mmCIF file of C-alpha atoms in Angstrom:
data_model
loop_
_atom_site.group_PDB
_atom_site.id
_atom_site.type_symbol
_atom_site.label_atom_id
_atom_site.label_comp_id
_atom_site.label_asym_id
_atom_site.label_seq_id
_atom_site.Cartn_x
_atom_site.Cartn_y
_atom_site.Cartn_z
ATOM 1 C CA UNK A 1 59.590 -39.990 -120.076
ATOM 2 C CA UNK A 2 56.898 -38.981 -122.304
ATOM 3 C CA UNK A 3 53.573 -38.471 -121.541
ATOM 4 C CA UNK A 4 51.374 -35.805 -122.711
ATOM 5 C CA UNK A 5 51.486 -33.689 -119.181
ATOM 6 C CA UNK A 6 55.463 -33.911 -119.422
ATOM 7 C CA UNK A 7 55.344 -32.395 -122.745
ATOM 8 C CA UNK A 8 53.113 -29.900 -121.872
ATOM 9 C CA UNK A 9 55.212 -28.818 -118.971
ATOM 10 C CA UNK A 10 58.837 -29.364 -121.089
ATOM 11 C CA UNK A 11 57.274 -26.486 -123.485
ATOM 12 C CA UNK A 12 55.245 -24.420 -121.213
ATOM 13 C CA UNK A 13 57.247 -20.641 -120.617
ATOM 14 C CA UNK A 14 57.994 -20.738 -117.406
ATOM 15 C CA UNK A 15 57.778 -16.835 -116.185
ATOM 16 C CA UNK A 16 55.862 -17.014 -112.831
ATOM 17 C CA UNK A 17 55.893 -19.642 -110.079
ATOM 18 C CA UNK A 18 52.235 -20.478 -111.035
ATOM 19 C CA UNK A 19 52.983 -20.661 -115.112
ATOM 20 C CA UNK A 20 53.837 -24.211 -113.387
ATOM 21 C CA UNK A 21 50.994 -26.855 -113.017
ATOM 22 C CA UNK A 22 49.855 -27.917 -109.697
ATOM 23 C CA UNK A 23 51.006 -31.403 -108.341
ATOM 24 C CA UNK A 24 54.038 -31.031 -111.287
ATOM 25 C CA UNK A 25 56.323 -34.172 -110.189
ATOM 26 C CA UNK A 26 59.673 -32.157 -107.979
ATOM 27 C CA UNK A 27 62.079 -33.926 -110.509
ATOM 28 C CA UNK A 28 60.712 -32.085 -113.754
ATOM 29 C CA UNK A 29 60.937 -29.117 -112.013
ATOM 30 C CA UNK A 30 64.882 -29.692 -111.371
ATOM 31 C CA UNK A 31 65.426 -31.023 -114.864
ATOM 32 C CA UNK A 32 63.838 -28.092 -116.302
ATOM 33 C CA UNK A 33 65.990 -25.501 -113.934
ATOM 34 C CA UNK A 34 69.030 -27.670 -114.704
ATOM 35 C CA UNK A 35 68.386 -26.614 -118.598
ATOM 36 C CA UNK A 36 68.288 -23.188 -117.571
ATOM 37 C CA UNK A 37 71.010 -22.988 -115.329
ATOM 38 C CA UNK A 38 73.538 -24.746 -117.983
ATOM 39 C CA UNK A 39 72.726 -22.239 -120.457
ATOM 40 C CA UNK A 40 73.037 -19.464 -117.998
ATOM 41 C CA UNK A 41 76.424 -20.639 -116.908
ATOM 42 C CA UNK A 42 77.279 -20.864 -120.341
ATOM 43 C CA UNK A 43 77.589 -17.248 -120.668
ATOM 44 C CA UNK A 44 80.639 -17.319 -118.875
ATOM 45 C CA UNK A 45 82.333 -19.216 -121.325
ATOM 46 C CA UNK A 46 84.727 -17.108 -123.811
ATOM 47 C CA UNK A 47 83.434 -16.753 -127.183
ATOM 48 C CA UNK A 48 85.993 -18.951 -129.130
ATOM 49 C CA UNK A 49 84.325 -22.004 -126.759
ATOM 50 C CA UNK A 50 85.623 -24.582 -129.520
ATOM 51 C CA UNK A 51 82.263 -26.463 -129.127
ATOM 52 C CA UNK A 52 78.607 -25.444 -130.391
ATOM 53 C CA UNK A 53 76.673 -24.315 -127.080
ATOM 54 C CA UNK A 54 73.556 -22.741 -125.632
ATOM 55 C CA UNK A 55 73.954 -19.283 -124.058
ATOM 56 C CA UNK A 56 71.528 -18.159 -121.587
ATOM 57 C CA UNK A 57 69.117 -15.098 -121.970
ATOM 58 C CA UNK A 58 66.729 -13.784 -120.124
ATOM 59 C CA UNK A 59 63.711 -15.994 -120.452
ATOM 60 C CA UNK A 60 66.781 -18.458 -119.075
ATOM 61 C CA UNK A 61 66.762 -16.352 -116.135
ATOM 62 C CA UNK A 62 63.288 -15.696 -115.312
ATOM 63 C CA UNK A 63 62.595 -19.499 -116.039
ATOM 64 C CA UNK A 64 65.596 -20.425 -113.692
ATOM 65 C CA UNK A 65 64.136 -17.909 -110.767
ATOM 66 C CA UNK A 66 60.293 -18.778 -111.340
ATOM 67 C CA UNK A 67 61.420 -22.497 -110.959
ATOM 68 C CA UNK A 68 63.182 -22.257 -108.110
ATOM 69 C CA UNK A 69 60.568 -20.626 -106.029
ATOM 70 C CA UNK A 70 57.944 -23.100 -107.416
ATOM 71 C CA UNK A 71 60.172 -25.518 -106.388
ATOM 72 C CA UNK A 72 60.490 -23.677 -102.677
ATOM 73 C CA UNK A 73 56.762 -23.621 -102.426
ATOM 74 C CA UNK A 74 56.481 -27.625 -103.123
ATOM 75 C CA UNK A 75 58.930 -28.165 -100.647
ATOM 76 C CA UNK A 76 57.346 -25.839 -98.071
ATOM 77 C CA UNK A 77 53.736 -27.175 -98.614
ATOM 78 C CA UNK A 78 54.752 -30.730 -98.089
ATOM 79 C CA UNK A 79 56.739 -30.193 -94.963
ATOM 80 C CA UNK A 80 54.559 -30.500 -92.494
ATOM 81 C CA UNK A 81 53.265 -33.878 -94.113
ATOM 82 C CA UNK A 82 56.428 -35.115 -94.316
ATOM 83 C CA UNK A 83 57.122 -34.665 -90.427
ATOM 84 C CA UNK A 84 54.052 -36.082 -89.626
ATOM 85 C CA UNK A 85 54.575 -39.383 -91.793
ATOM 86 C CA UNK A 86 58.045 -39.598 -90.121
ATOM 87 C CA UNK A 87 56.950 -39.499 -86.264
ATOM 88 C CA UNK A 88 54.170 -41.664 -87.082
ATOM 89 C CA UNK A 89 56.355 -44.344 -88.783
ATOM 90 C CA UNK A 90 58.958 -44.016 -85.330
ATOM 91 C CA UNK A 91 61.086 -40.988 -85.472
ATOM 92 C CA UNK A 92 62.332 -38.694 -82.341
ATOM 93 C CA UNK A 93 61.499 -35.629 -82.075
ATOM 94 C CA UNK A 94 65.134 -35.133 -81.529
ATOM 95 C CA UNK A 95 65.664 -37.064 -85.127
ATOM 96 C CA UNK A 96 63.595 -34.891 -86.619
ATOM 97 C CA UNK A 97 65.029 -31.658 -85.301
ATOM 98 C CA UNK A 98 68.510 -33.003 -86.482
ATOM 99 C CA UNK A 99 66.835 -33.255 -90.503
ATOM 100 C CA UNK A 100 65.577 -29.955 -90.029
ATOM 101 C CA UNK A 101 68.768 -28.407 -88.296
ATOM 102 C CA UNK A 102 66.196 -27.095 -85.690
ATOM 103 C CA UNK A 103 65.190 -27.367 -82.379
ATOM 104 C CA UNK A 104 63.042 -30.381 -81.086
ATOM 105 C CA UNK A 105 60.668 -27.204 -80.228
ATOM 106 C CA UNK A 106 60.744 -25.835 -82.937
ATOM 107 C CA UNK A 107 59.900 -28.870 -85.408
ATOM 108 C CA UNK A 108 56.915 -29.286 -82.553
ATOM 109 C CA UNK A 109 55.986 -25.816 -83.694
ATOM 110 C CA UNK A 110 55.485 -26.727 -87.762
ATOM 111 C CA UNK A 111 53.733 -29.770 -87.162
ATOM 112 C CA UNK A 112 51.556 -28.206 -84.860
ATOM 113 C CA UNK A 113 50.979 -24.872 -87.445
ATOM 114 C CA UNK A 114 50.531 -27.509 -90.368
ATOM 115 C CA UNK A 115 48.168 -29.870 -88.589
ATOM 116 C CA UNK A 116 45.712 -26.636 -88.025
ATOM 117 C CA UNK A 117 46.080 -25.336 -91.720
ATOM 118 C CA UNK A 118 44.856 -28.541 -92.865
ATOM 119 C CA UNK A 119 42.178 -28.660 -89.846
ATOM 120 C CA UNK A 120 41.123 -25.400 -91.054
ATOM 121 C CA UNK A 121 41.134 -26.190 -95.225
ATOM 122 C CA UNK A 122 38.741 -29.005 -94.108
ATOM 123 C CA UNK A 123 36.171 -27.451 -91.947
ATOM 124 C CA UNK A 124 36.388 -24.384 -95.025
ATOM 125 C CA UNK A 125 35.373 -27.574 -97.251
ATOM 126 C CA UNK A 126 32.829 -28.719 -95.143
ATOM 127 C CA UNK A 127 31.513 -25.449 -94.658
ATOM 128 C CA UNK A 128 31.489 -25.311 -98.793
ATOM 129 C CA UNK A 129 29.649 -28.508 -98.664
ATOM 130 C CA UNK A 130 32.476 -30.369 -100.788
ATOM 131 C CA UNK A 131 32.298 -33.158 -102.039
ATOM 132 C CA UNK A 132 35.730 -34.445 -101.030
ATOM 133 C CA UNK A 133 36.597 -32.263 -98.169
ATOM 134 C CA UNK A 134 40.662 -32.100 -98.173
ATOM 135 C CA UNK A 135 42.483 -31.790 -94.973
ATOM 136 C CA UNK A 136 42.287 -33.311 -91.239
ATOM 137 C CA UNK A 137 39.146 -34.092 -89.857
ATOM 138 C CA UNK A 138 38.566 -33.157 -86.391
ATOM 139 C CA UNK A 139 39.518 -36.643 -85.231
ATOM 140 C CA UNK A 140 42.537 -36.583 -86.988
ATOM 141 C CA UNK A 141 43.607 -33.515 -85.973
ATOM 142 C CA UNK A 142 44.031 -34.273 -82.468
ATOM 143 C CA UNK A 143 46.005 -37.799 -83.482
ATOM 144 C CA UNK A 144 48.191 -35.215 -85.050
ATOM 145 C CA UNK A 145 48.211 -33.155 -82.535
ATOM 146 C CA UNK A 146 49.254 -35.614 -80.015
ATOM 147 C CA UNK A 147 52.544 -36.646 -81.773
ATOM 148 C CA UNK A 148 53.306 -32.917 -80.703
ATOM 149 C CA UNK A 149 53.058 -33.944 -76.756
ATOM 150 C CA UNK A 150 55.383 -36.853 -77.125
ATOM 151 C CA UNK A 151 59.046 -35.937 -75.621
ATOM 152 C CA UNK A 152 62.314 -35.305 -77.450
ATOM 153 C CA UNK A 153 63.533 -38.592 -77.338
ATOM 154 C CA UNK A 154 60.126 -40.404 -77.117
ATOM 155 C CA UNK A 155 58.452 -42.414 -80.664
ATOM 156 C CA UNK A 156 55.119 -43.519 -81.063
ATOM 157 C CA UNK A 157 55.496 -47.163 -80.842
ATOM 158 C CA UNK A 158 57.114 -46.642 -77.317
ATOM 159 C CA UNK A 159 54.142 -44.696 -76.487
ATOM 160 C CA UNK A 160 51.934 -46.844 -77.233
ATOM 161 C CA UNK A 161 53.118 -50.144 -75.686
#
């Protein structure tokens, strides 16, 4: 891959979760900790290694550390999103406790928490007079919403028929 926002991230010093760029594909992100981490791990290695290798240093380490909890934030941000795609496209609440290794409850709880962070990023926007206010409308909101109320074993297209 090369494109100019790949090679801006591939030389960017990573030091800080936010050195890395907003909407920065999960996959460079790995590939970029996976360079770190070899070279890290590398230290281990005795040093008569018969063949010519990286060792890891501290802007290894820092990189490797920054990454990961950019990564964690991604993953956390997008949650929420992702649990609401799946019960709309058909899964159980039960199904989606299993992914989460959590209770039915529980995943109820972080769609619910989600659905009213994004309620409350749009009315902010609107409030702001944005342009393109992000986040759930009111109306969509309560669909979201909704999705909570349906029971542990219980999808959307049943509910609806």
């Amino acid at each position: 891959m090369s494109t100019p926002e790949y090679e801006r991230f591939q030389a960017a010093t990573i030091r800080r979760p936010d050195d890395v760029p907003p909407a920065t594909p999960l996959s460079w992100h790995a590939e970029r900790l996976t360079e770190h981490d070899n070279r890290l791990q590398n230290r281990s290695l005795r040093e008569d290694f018969p063949y010519e290798i990286e060792r890891g240093d501290l802007g290894d380490a820092l990189a490797a550390i920054a990454l990961r909890e950019s990564m964690h934030r991604m993953i956390e941000a997008q949650r929420g999103s992702r649990i609401r795609e799946a019960m709309e496209m058909g899964a159980t609440w039960y199904e989606l406790a299993a992914a989460l290794d959590i209770t039915p409850d529980e995943a109820r709880t972080l769609l619910r928490e989600w659905a009213d962070g994004q309620h409350r990023l749009h009315r902010g926007d609107v409030e702001r007079a944005a342009d393109s206010p992000l986040g759930l409308t009111p109306e969509r909101h309560a669909q979201v919403l909704t999705l909570t109320e349906l029971g542990d074993n219980e999808t959307v297209r049943a509910a609806v028929r």
